Coordinates of C-alpha atoms in Angstrom, one line a residue:
M1 CA 100.8 77.2 10.9
S2 CA 98.3 79.7 12.3
N3 CA 99.2 82.3 9.7
L4 CA 98.5 79.8 7.0
T5 CA 95.3 78.7 8.5
A6 CA 94.2 82.3 8.7
A7 CA 95.0 82.8 5.1
K8 CA 92.9 79.8 4.1
E9 CA 90.0 81.0 6.2
G10 CA 90.1 84.5 4.6
G11 CA 90.6 86.2 8.0
I12 CA 94.1 87.2 7.3
T13 CA 95.1 90.7 8.2
S14 CA 96.5 93.2 5.7
A15 CA 99.9 93.2 7.2
R16 CA 100.1 89.4 7.4
L17 CA 98.8 89.1 3.8
H18 CA 101.9 90.9 2.6
V19 CA 104.2 88.6 4.6
V20 CA 102.5 85.4 3.4
T21 CA 102.4 86.8 -0.2
L22 CA 106.2 87.4 -0.1
A23 CA 106.7 83.8 1.1
A24 CA 104.4 82.6 -1.8
L25 CA 106.6 84.5 -4.3
G26 CA 109.5 82.3 -3.3
V27 CA 107.7 79.0 -3.6
V28 CA 104.7 79.2 -5.9
F29 CA 105.9 81.4 -8.8
G30 CA 109.5 80.3 -9.4
D31 CA 108.7 78.1 -12.4
I32 CA 106.5 80.5 -14.2
G33 CA 108.7 83.5 -13.2
T34 CA 111.7 82.2 -14.9
S35 CA 110.0 81.5 -18.3
P36 CA 111.1 84.9 -19.8
L37 CA 114.6 83.4 -20.0
Y38 CA 113.6 81.1 -22.9
A39 CA 110.0 81.4 -23.9
L40 CA 110.1 84.2 -26.5
K41 CA 113.4 83.0 -27.8
E42 CA 111.8 79.6 -28.5
C43 CA 108.8 81.1 -30.1
F44 CA 111.1 82.5 -32.9
S45 CA 113.1 79.3 -33.2
P46 CA 114.3 78.9 -36.8
Q47 CA 112.7 75.4 -36.8
H48 CA 109.2 76.8 -36.6
G49 CA 109.7 78.6 -39.9
V50 CA 108.2 81.9 -38.8
P51 CA 109.6 84.8 -40.9
F52 CA 110.7 87.6 -38.7
S53 CA 108.7 90.7 -39.0
A54 CA 107.1 93.4 -36.9
N55 CA 103.7 91.8 -37.4
A56 CA 105.0 88.5 -36.3
V57 CA 106.4 90.2 -33.1
Y58 CA 103.0 91.8 -32.4
G59 CA 101.2 88.6 -33.1
I60 CA 103.4 86.4 -30.8
I61 CA 103.4 88.9 -28.0
S62 CA 99.6 89.1 -28.2
M63 CA 99.4 85.4 -28.0
L64 CA 101.6 85.4 -24.9
F65 CA 99.4 88.1 -23.3
W66 CA 96.2 86.3 -23.9
S67 CA 97.5 82.9 -23.0
L68 CA 98.5 84.3 -19.5
T69 CA 95.2 86.1 -19.2
I70 CA 92.9 83.2 -20.1
V71 CA 94.8 80.2 -18.8
V72 CA 96.4 81.6 -15.6
S73 CA 94.2 84.5 -14.5
L74 CA 90.8 83.2 -15.6
K75 CA 91.1 79.4 -15.5
Y76 CA 93.4 78.8 -12.5
V77 CA 93.1 82.0 -10.4
L78 CA 89.4 82.7 -10.9
F79 CA 87.8 79.3 -11.4
V80 CA 90.0 76.2 -10.5
M81 CA 91.3 77.6 -7.3
R82 CA 87.8 77.6 -6.0
A83 CA 87.9 73.8 -6.0
D84 CA 89.8 73.2 -2.8
N85 CA 89.7 70.0 -0.7
N86 CA 89.7 71.3 2.8
G87 CA 92.0 74.1 1.7
E88 CA 94.3 71.9 -0.4
G89 CA 94.7 72.1 -4.1
G90 CA 96.4 70.1 -6.9
V91 CA 95.4 67.5 -9.4
L92 CA 95.1 64.8 -6.8
A93 CA 92.9 67.0 -4.5
L94 CA 90.8 67.8 -7.6
M95 CA 90.5 64.0 -8.3
A96 CA 89.3 63.5 -4.7
L97 CA 86.7 66.1 -5.1
S98 CA 85.4 64.7 -8.4
L99 CA 85.1 61.2 -6.9
R100 CA 82.9 62.4 -4.1
T101 CA 79.7 62.0 -6.1
A102 CA 80.9 58.9 -8.1
L103 CA 79.9 55.4 -7.0
A104 CA 82.9 53.6 -5.7
G105 CA 84.1 50.9 -8.1
S106 CA 82.0 52.3 -10.9
R107 CA 83.3 52.8 -14.5
R108 CA 83.1 56.6 -13.9
S109 CA 85.0 56.6 -10.7
S110 CA 87.8 54.5 -12.3
I111 CA 88.1 56.9 -15.2
L112 CA 88.2 59.9 -13.0
M113 CA 90.8 58.2 -10.8
M114 CA 93.0 57.3 -13.7
L115 CA 92.8 60.8 -15.1
G116 CA 93.9 62.3 -11.8
V117 CA 96.7 59.8 -11.4
F118 CA 98.0 60.3 -14.9
G119 CA 97.9 64.1 -14.4
A120 CA 100.0 63.6 -11.2
C121 CA 102.4 61.3 -13.1
M122 CA 103.0 63.8 -15.8
F123 CA 104.1 66.3 -13.1
Y124 CA 107.2 64.0 -12.6
G125 CA 108.1 64.8 -16.2
D126 CA 107.8 68.5 -15.4
V127 CA 110.0 68.0 -12.3
V128 CA 112.8 66.4 -14.3
I129 CA 112.9 69.1 -17.1
T130 CA 112.3 72.2 -15.1
P131 CA 115.6 72.2 -13.2
A132 CA 117.5 71.3 -16.3
I133 CA 116.1 73.9 -18.7
S134 CA 115.8 76.6 -16.0
V135 CA 119.3 76.4 -14.7
M136 CA 120.9 75.8 -18.1
S137 CA 119.1 78.8 -19.6
A138 CA 120.3 81.0 -16.8
V139 CA 123.9 79.8 -17.0
E140 CA 123.9 80.3 -20.9
G141 CA 123.8 84.0 -20.2
L142 CA 127.6 83.6 -19.5
E143 CA 128.0 83.1 -23.3
I144 CA 126.9 86.7 -23.9
A145 CA 128.4 88.2 -20.7
V146 CA 131.8 86.6 -21.1
P147 CA 132.6 85.3 -24.7
G148 CA 134.4 82.0 -24.7
M149 CA 132.6 80.6 -21.7
S150 CA 130.4 78.3 -23.8
K151 CA 132.4 75.1 -22.9
Y152 CA 131.8 75.8 -19.2
V153 CA 128.0 76.0 -19.4
I154 CA 127.2 72.3 -19.1
P155 CA 129.8 71.6 -16.3
L156 CA 128.6 74.5 -14.3
T157 CA 124.9 73.6 -14.8
V158 CA 125.6 70.0 -13.6
A159 CA 127.6 71.3 -10.6
I160 CA 124.8 73.6 -9.5
L161 CA 122.2 70.8 -9.9
V162 CA 124.3 68.3 -8.0
L163 CA 124.7 70.8 -5.1
L164 CA 120.9 71.5 -5.3
F165 CA 120.0 67.8 -4.8
V166 CA 122.7 67.2 -2.1
I167 CA 121.3 70.0 0.2
Q168 CA 117.8 68.6 0.0
R169 CA 118.6 66.4 3.0
H170 CA 119.0 69.4 5.2
G171 CA 115.5 70.8 4.4
T172 CA 114.6 74.2 2.9
S173 CA 113.3 76.1 6.0
L174 CA 116.5 78.1 6.3
V175 CA 117.1 78.8 2.7
G176 CA 113.4 79.3 2.2
K177 CA 113.5 82.5 4.1
L178 CA 115.6 83.9 1.3
F179 CA 113.4 82.7 -1.5
G180 CA 110.7 85.4 -1.2
P181 CA 113.0 88.5 -1.1
V182 CA 115.2 87.1 -3.9
M183 CA 112.1 86.4 -6.1
M184 CA 110.8 89.9 -5.3
V185 CA 114.1 91.3 -6.6
W186 CA 113.9 89.0 -9.6
F187 CA 110.4 90.1 -10.6
G188 CA 111.3 93.7 -9.9
S189 CA 114.2 93.4 -12.3
L190 CA 112.0 91.8 -14.9
G191 CA 109.6 94.7 -14.7
V192 CA 112.2 97.4 -14.8
L193 CA 113.9 95.8 -17.7
G194 CA 110.6 95.6 -19.5
I195 CA 109.7 99.3 -18.9
F196 CA 113.2 100.5 -20.0
N197 CA 112.8 98.7 -23.4
I198 CA 109.1 99.4 -23.9
L199 CA 110.0 103.2 -23.8
L200 CA 112.2 102.6 -26.9
A201 CA 109.3 101.3 -28.9
P202 CA 106.0 102.0 -27.0
G203 CA 103.9 100.9 -29.9
I204 CA 104.4 97.2 -28.7
L205 CA 101.7 97.9 -26.1
E206 CA 99.1 97.7 -29.0
A207 CA 99.7 93.9 -28.9
V208 CA 97.2 93.7 -26.0
N209 CA 94.6 93.8 -28.8
P210 CA 93.6 90.2 -29.6
Y211 CA 93.4 91.2 -33.3
Y212 CA 97.2 90.9 -33.6
A213 CA 97.1 87.2 -32.4
F214 CA 94.2 86.4 -34.6
S215 CA 95.7 88.0 -37.6
F216 CA 99.0 86.2 -37.1
M217 CA 97.3 82.9 -36.8
M218 CA 95.3 83.6 -40.0
Q219 CA 98.3 84.7 -42.1
H220 CA 100.7 81.9 -40.7
S221 CA 98.3 79.1 -39.9
L222 CA 100.7 76.1 -39.8
Q223 CA 103.5 78.1 -38.3
A224 CA 101.2 79.7 -35.7
F225 CA 100.0 76.3 -34.7
V226 CA 103.6 75.1 -34.2
V227 CA 104.4 78.3 -32.3
L228 CA 101.6 77.5 -29.8
G229 CA 103.9 74.6 -28.6
S230 CA 106.4 77.3 -27.6
V231 CA 103.9 79.9 -26.3
V232 CA 102.8 77.3 -23.6
L233 CA 106.3 77.8 -22.1
V234 CA 105.0 81.0 -20.5
L235 CA 102.5 78.9 -18.7
T236 CA 104.8 76.4 -17.1
G237 CA 104.3 76.6 -13.5
A238 CA 100.6 77.6 -13.7
E239 CA 99.6 74.3 -12.0
A240 CA 101.8 75.3 -9.0
L241 CA 99.4 78.2 -8.2
Y242 CA 96.6 75.5 -7.6
A243 CA 98.9 72.8 -6.1
D244 CA 100.5 75.1 -3.5
M245 CA 97.2 76.7 -2.4
G246 CA 97.2 74.6 0.8
H247 CA 100.5 76.1 1.9
F248 CA 99.6 79.8 1.6
G249 CA 95.9 80.1 1.0
I250 CA 94.0 81.4 -2.0
R251 CA 94.2 85.2 -1.2
P252 CA 98.0 85.5 -1.0
I253 CA 98.5 83.6 -4.2
R254 CA 95.9 85.6 -6.1
F255 CA 97.3 88.8 -4.6
A256 CA 100.9 87.9 -5.6
W257 CA 99.8 86.9 -9.2
L258 CA 97.6 89.9 -9.9
F259 CA 99.7 92.7 -8.3
T260 CA 103.3 91.5 -8.8
V261 CA 104.0 88.4 -10.9
M262 CA 101.6 88.9 -13.9
P263 CA 102.4 92.7 -14.3
C264 CA 106.2 92.1 -14.1
L265 CA 106.1 89.1 -16.5
L266 CA 103.9 91.0 -19.1
L267 CA 106.2 94.1 -18.8
N268 CA 109.2 91.8 -19.5
Y269 CA 107.6 90.0 -22.5
F270 CA 106.5 93.3 -24.0
G271 CA 109.9 94.7 -23.3
Q272 CA 111.5 91.8 -25.2
G273 CA 109.1 92.4 -28.0
A274 CA 110.0 96.1 -28.1
Y275 CA 113.7 95.3 -28.1
L276 CA 113.2 92.9 -31.1
L277 CA 111.4 95.6 -33.0
T278 CA 114.5 97.8 -32.7
N279 CA 117.1 95.1 -32.8
P280 CA 115.9 92.1 -35.0
G281 CA 119.3 90.4 -34.6
A282 CA 118.7 89.9 -30.9
I283 CA 116.4 87.0 -31.7
S284 CA 119.1 84.5 -30.6
N285 CA 118.6 85.5 -27.0
P286 CA 116.3 88.5 -26.5
F287 CA 116.3 88.3 -22.7
Y288 CA 120.0 88.7 -22.0
L289 CA 120.7 90.9 -25.1
M290 CA 118.2 93.6 -23.9
V291 CA 120.1 93.7 -20.6
P292 CA 122.5 96.6 -20.3
E293 CA 126.1 95.4 -20.6
W294 CA 127.1 96.7 -17.2
S295 CA 124.5 94.6 -15.5
L296 CA 124.9 91.4 -17.4
I297 CA 127.0 89.5 -14.9
P298 CA 124.7 90.5 -11.9
M299 CA 121.7 89.5 -14.0
V300 CA 123.2 86.0 -14.8
V301 CA 123.8 85.6 -11.0
L302 CA 120.3 86.7 -10.2
A303 CA 118.7 84.5 -12.9
T304 CA 120.7 81.5 -11.7
C305 CA 119.4 82.1 -8.1
A306 CA 115.8 82.4 -9.4
T307 CA 116.2 79.2 -11.4
V308 CA 117.6 77.3 -8.5
I309 CA 114.6 78.5 -6.4
A310 CA 112.2 77.4 -9.2
S311 CA 113.9 74.1 -9.2
Q312 CA 113.7 73.8 -5.4
A313 CA 110.0 74.4 -5.6
V314 CA 109.3 71.6 -8.1
I315 CA 111.6 69.2 -6.3
S316 CA 109.7 69.9 -3.0
G317 CA 106.5 69.4 -4.9
A318 CA 107.7 66.0 -6.1
F319 CA 108.4 65.0 -2.4
S320 CA 104.9 66.2 -1.4
L321 CA 103.2 64.5 -4.4
T322 CA 105.0 61.2 -3.6
S323 CA 103.9 61.3 0.0
Q324 CA 100.3 62.0 -0.9
A325 CA 100.4 59.1 -3.5
I326 CA 101.8 56.8 -0.9
L327 CA 99.1 57.6 1.6
L328 CA 96.4 57.3 -1.1
G329 CA 97.7 53.8 -2.0
F330 CA 99.3 54.5 -5.4
V331 CA 102.9 54.2 -4.4
P332 CA 104.8 51.7 -2.2
R333 CA 105.8 52.9 1.2
M334 CA 109.0 54.8 1.1
R335 CA 111.4 56.3 3.7
I336 CA 110.1 59.8 4.4
L337 CA 112.2 62.2 6.6
H338 CA 110.7 65.3 8.1
T339 CA 113.2 68.2 7.8
S340 CA 111.4 70.7 10.1
V341 CA 109.9 70.4 13.6
D342 CA 107.6 73.3 12.9
E343 CA 106.3 72.6 9.3
R344 CA 105.0 69.1 8.8
G345 CA 104.8 69.7 5.0
Q346 CA 108.6 70.0 4.8
I347 CA 109.7 66.5 4.0
Y348 CA 112.5 64.7 2.2
V349 CA 112.2 61.4 0.3
P350 CA 115.7 60.0 -0.3
F351 CA 114.8 57.6 -3.2
I352 CA 112.9 60.3 -5.1
N353 CA 115.7 62.8 -4.6
W354 CA 118.5 60.7 -5.9
M355 CA 116.4 59.3 -8.8
L356 CA 115.4 62.8 -9.8
M357 CA 119.1 63.9 -9.6
L358 CA 120.2 61.1 -12.0
L359 CA 117.4 61.8 -14.4
V360 CA 118.0 65.6 -14.4
I361 CA 121.7 65.3 -15.0
A362 CA 121.1 62.7 -17.8
V363 CA 118.7 65.2 -19.4
V364 CA 121.3 68.0 -19.3
L365 CA 124.1 65.8 -20.8
A366 CA 121.7 64.4 -23.5
F367 CA 120.0 67.6 -24.7
K368 CA 123.1 69.9 -24.1
K369 CA 121.2 73.2 -24.8
S370 CA 118.2 74.8 -23.4
D371 CA 116.8 75.2 -27.0
N372 CA 116.8 71.4 -27.3
L373 CA 115.2 71.0 -24.0
A374 CA 112.4 73.5 -24.8
A375 CA 111.2 70.9 -27.4
A376 CA 110.6 68.4 -24.6
Y377 CA 109.1 70.9 -22.3
G378 CA 105.3 71.5 -22.6
V379 CA 104.0 68.0 -23.3
A380 CA 103.7 67.2 -19.6
V381 CA 102.4 70.6 -18.7
T382 CA 99.6 70.7 -21.4
T383 CA 98.5 67.1 -20.5
T384 CA 98.0 68.1 -16.9
M385 CA 96.2 71.3 -18.0
V386 CA 93.7 69.3 -20.1
I387 CA 93.1 66.8 -17.3
T388 CA 92.7 69.6 -14.8
T389 CA 90.0 71.1 -17.0
I390 CA 88.1 67.8 -17.4
L391 CA 88.1 67.2 -13.6
A392 CA 87.1 70.8 -12.9
A393 CA 84.1 70.3 -15.2
V394 CA 83.0 67.4 -13.2
V395 CA 83.3 69.3 -9.9
M396 CA 81.4 72.3 -11.3
R397 CA 78.5 70.1 -12.5
T398 CA 78.2 67.4 -9.8
L399 CA 79.6 69.0 -6.6
W400 CA 78.8 72.7 -7.1
K401 CA 75.6 72.0 -9.0
W402 CA 76.3 74.7 -11.6
H403 CA 73.8 75.0 -14.5
T404 CA 74.8 72.7 -17.4
G405 CA 74.8 75.6 -19.8
L406 CA 77.2 77.7 -17.6
V407 CA 79.5 74.7 -17.2
T408 CA 79.5 74.0 -20.9
L409 CA 80.3 77.6 -21.8
V410 CA 83.2 78.0 -19.2
I411 CA 84.7 74.6 -19.9
A412 CA 84.4 74.9 -23.7
I413 CA 86.5 78.1 -23.6
F414 CA 89.1 76.6 -21.4
F415 CA 89.2 73.2 -23.2
V416 CA 89.6 74.8 -26.7
V417 CA 92.6 76.7 -25.5
D418 CA 94.1 73.8 -23.5
F419 CA 93.6 71.3 -26.3
S420 CA 95.1 73.7 -28.8
F421 CA 98.3 73.8 -26.7
F422 CA 98.2 70.1 -26.2
A423 CA 97.8 69.4 -29.9
A424 CA 100.6 71.7 -30.8
N425 CA 102.9 70.1 -28.3
L426 CA 102.2 66.6 -29.8
M427 CA 104.1 67.8 -32.8
K428 CA 107.2 68.0 -30.6
I429 CA 107.2 64.4 -29.5
A430 CA 109.8 63.4 -32.1
D431 CA 112.1 66.3 -31.0
G432 CA 112.1 65.4 -27.3
G433 CA 108.5 65.5 -26.2
W434 CA 108.6 61.7 -26.0
F435 CA 110.8 61.9 -22.9
P436 CA 108.3 63.4 -20.4
L437 CA 105.5 61.4 -22.0
L438 CA 107.5 58.2 -21.6
L439 CA 108.5 59.2 -18.0
G440 CA 104.9 60.0 -17.1
S441 CA 103.5 56.9 -18.8
G442 CA 106.0 54.7 -17.0
A443 CA 105.1 56.2 -13.6
F444 CA 101.4 55.8 -14.4
F445 CA 101.9 52.1 -15.2
L446 CA 103.8 51.5 -12.0
L447 CA 101.3 53.5 -9.9
M448 CA 98.3 51.6 -11.4
T449 CA 100.1 48.3 -11.0
W450 CA 100.7 49.0 -7.4
Y451 CA 97.1 50.1 -6.8
S452 CA 95.6 47.1 -8.6
G453 CA 98.0 44.8 -6.8
R454 CA 96.9 46.2 -3.4
M455 CA 93.3 45.8 -4.3
L456 CA 94.0 42.2 -5.3
L457 CA 96.0 41.5 -2.2
R458 CA 93.2 43.0 0.0
A459 CA 90.6 40.8 -1.7
R460 CA 92.7 37.7 -1.2
T461 CA 93.3 38.5 2.4
K462 CA 89.6 39.2 3.0
D463 CA 88.5 36.0 1.2
D464 CA 91.0 33.8 3.2
G465 CA 90.4 35.8 6.5
I466 CA 88.6 34.6 9.6
P467 CA 85.7 36.8 10.9
L468 CA 87.0 38.8 13.9
A469 CA 83.9 38.9 16.2
P470 CA 83.2 35.0 16.5
F471 CA 86.9 34.4 16.7
V472 CA 87.3 36.7 19.7
E473 CA 84.3 35.0 21.3
G474 CA 85.8 31.6 20.9
L475 CA 89.2 32.8 22.0
L476 CA 87.7 34.2 25.2
A477 CA 85.7 31.0 25.8
H478 CA 88.9 28.9 25.7
P479 CA 91.7 31.4 26.4
P480 CA 95.3 30.5 26.0
H481 CA 97.9 31.5 28.7
R482 CA 97.8 35.3 29.2
V483 CA 101.0 37.3 29.9
G484 CA 101.5 40.8 31.1
G485 CA 101.8 43.8 28.9
T486 CA 100.1 45.2 25.8
A487 CA 100.1 43.6 22.3
V488 CA 99.2 45.9 19.4
F489 CA 98.4 44.0 16.3
M490 CA 98.4 46.1 13.1
T491 CA 95.7 45.2 10.8
G492 CA 94.4 46.4 7.4
N493 CA 90.8 44.9 7.7
V494 CA 88.7 45.4 10.8
E495 CA 86.4 42.5 9.9
T496 CA 89.0 39.7 9.9
V497 CA 91.6 38.4 12.3
P498 CA 95.1 39.8 11.8
V499 CA 97.4 37.2 10.4
S500 CA 100.0 38.3 13.0
L501 CA 97.7 37.2 15.9
L502 CA 97.2 33.8 14.3
H503 CA 100.9 33.3 13.9
N504 CA 101.5 34.4 17.5
L505 CA 98.9 32.0 18.9
K506 CA 100.2 29.2 16.7
H507 CA 103.9 29.6 17.6
N508 CA 104.0 31.2 21.0
R509 CA 100.5 30.0 22.4
I510 CA 100.0 33.1 24.5
L511 CA 97.8 36.1 24.6
H512 CA 98.7 39.4 26.3
E513 CA 96.9 40.9 29.1
R514 CA 95.6 43.7 26.9
V515 CA 95.2 43.3 23.1
I516 CA 94.6 46.1 20.6
F517 CA 93.8 45.6 17.0
L518 CA 95.0 48.9 15.3
K519 CA 93.7 49.9 11.9
I520 CA 95.2 53.1 10.4
S521 CA 93.2 54.6 7.5
I522 CA 94.0 57.5 5.2
W523 CA 91.1 59.7 4.3
D524 CA 90.7 61.7 1.2
V525 CA 91.1 65.0 3.0
P526 CA 94.4 66.7 3.7
F527 CA 94.2 66.7 7.5
V528 CA 92.1 65.1 10.2
A529 CA 91.3 66.8 13.4
N530 CA 92.4 65.0 16.6
E531 CA 88.7 65.0 17.8
Q532 CA 87.8 62.8 14.7
R533 CA 91.0 60.8 14.5
L534 CA 90.3 57.8 16.8
K535 CA 87.4 55.4 17.3
L536 CA 87.5 52.7 19.9
R537 CA 85.4 49.6 20.3
E538 CA 85.7 47.0 23.1
L539 CA 85.4 43.4 22.1
G540 CA 85.5 41.9 25.6
G541 CA 88.2 40.4 27.7
N542 CA 90.4 43.5 27.6
I543 CA 90.5 43.2 23.8
Y544 CA 89.9 46.4 21.7
L545 CA 89.5 47.5 18.2
L546 CA 91.2 50.9 17.7
R547 CA 90.7 52.8 14.4
A548 CA 92.9 55.8 13.6
A549 CA 92.5 58.1 10.6
F550 CA 95.1 60.5 9.0
G551 CA 94.8 62.9 6.1
F552 CA 96.8 62.4 2.9
K553 CA 99.1 65.2 3.8
E554 CA 99.9 63.8 7.3
A555 CA 102.5 61.3 8.4
P556 CA 100.8 58.3 10.1
D557 CA 102.5 57.9 13.5
V558 CA 101.7 55.2 16.0
N559 CA 103.1 57.4 18.8
V560 CA 100.5 60.1 18.0
V561 CA 97.8 57.4 18.1
L562 CA 98.9 56.1 21.5
A563 CA 99.2 59.6 23.0
L564 CA 95.7 60.5 21.8
A565 CA 94.3 57.2 23.1
E566 CA 95.7 58.1 26.6
Q567 CA 94.0 61.5 26.5
Q568 CA 90.6 60.5 25.0
F569 CA 90.0 56.9 26.4
N570 CA 92.2 57.0 29.4
M571 CA 94.2 54.0 28.1
Q572 CA 97.7 54.1 29.7
F573 CA 100.6 52.8 27.6
E574 CA 104.1 51.9 28.9
L575 CA 106.2 51.8 25.8
M576 CA 108.6 49.2 27.2
D577 CA 105.7 47.0 28.2
T578 CA 104.1 47.3 24.7
S579 CA 104.8 45.1 21.7
F580 CA 103.7 45.8 18.1
F581 CA 103.0 42.7 15.9
I582 CA 103.2 43.2 12.1
A583 CA 102.6 40.6 9.4
R584 CA 105.4 40.8 6.8
D585 CA 103.6 39.6 3.7
T586 CA 105.5 37.8 0.9
V587 CA 103.5 38.1 -2.3
V588 CA 103.6 35.0 -4.6
P589 CA 102.4 35.5 -8.2
T590 CA 100.2 32.7 -9.4
K591 CA 97.9 32.0 -12.4
L592 CA 94.9 32.8 -10.3
A593 CA 92.4 35.3 -11.7
G594 CA 93.7 38.8 -11.3
M595 CA 96.5 40.6 -13.1
P596 CA 98.7 39.1 -15.8
M597 CA 101.6 37.1 -14.4
W598 CA 104.2 39.7 -15.6
R599 CA 102.4 42.5 -13.8
E600 CA 102.0 40.4 -10.7
R601 CA 105.8 39.9 -10.7
I602 CA 106.4 43.6 -10.9
F603 CA 104.0 44.2 -8.0
A604 CA 105.7 41.5 -6.0
W605 CA 109.0 43.2 -6.6
M606 CA 107.6 46.6 -5.6
H607 CA 106.0 45.0 -2.5
Q608 CA 109.2 43.3 -1.5
N609 CA 111.3 46.5 -1.8
G610 CA 108.8 48.9 0.0
A611 CA 109.7 50.5 3.2
K612 CA 109.0 48.4 6.3
P613 CA 105.6 49.1 8.0
S614 CA 107.5 49.8 11.3
D615 CA 109.5 52.6 9.7
F616 CA 106.5 54.0 7.8
F617 CA 104.3 54.1 10.9
H618 CA 107.1 55.3 13.1
I619 CA 107.0 52.3 15.5
P620 CA 109.9 52.0 17.9
A621 CA 112.3 49.5 16.3
N622 CA 113.0 47.6 19.6
R623 CA 109.3 47.0 20.2
V624 CA 108.4 45.4 16.9
V625 CA 107.7 41.7 16.2
E626 CA 107.4 40.8 12.5
L627 CA 105.8 37.5 11.5
G628 CA 106.2 36.4 7.9
T629 CA 103.3 35.0 5.8
K630 CA 102.9 34.2 2.1
I631 CA 99.9 35.3 0.0
E632 CA 99.2 34.1 -3.4
I633 CA 97.6 36.5 -5.9

């Protein structure tokens, strides 16, 4: 982790910068790096009604060039990546930054929170479609390399995807070492292919002139607007540059984009354009048709490897996003496995993995061709892009204190571009764009139901709770029989008595020699330093209130808390002499004021099926005492 920390702090050496940059190539740029397989082909889809001509090629290539330049290079790399939450990026981190100056519980904070959560939910739509369209578009190269292989494209795609999800359980640390070099070869191949074909029609380089994009949009207004929905395919994965900033730091990602990824992508897109100028019939699959025949099979294999890597990156991103959402209180607790002893960010969430596998395979079988999937792709991406721009505007104005005029100018440019892409993709809803929108909206509904239910549950518990301080005074004045050992009562509210303690006194009529009320909080920062993690307050009679804080990218672990308490407060713990008491709540939906009854039933079902607190907090199973209680909401 020291290397990554150094990268974040800007003190990374030149030699180490190249190493970290190579690693970033394999994780950050897989999605955007495989777009040449299908992006330009989809721009010239017959459904768009764009008549093929040299002017159309120049216009669309110019649109691709300026889209990458404005959205990725200027918006994300130059501006948005400046908004880091203690080194971490992504829409949830940006949401946390925007909320810092908003009054908790206010209308503004609620809107910002919902925007951030919806943007995160739309990422799940991207996660489902990316593996499907990437792997399928790569395997479709077999149709050109080996005629008659069309019937094997879908079975082979499904087989590759199933294998990809099956190996998730074993982690990506070993395979990850190959990601960087493979992607370096991939980007190098894209660049070489592009240069080779540009030499056949060097005039295509004139497309860097924005006049060609503007002229195309003026001459073919309606068709150009429709084509924007396909141009956005070159931007898929742009959000990953920001989301993965915490893993590699801002410098390696910027370095990789500006000096490797962007040049190679542009060379390939211009190369495809040049090939189309000399071979108009190649519009059916310009990427594979411009590949020399002798290298077709190796290119299909390399493209498949690159798309698997791109898929791996977004799947890992889904695990990371789910973990953050759990800790921020938007998703029920789930079983999370750590697949690396060295990198705490490498996790595996079984439920998410198998759910994604079923959805991805269903998408492949339903859409059957990458062309059909391209219609569904883009809605999720552009929605997140618009939300990122809105949240970035809030951060620039309220947190960075930029001048209103400067914020208006910068955000207006980005918003016009983002909203144009978003509006163009709305036209694709009937052709498949409804799927990621439905998936994201469903996830948003469930996340907000869980969040609202938790707030309601917390309010009910607080209203019905007994104040802690006077209760402890009364308890010590008339103490029950005290037994040896330590009792740790997990609590969600430091002001009221844990229900588990009340049940223990009621049924067992005893109090342990040492009692600790443990409250674990999740802060809106990625990581918490050990020096700031614990706070201890003595309540008298060998009874303590211990508060522990974790960041939203850390795994809350009771064993870590006890070890730190021994170091910082000289509190000795003998695990076999320590019992952990947890209240296992059963939520009962009622007609009390709160959510509608049907939403309360959904929340109760989610609450009932969440992971056990003992598993989530890594409490030794043989030291846990669970006491049930019912709470009406």
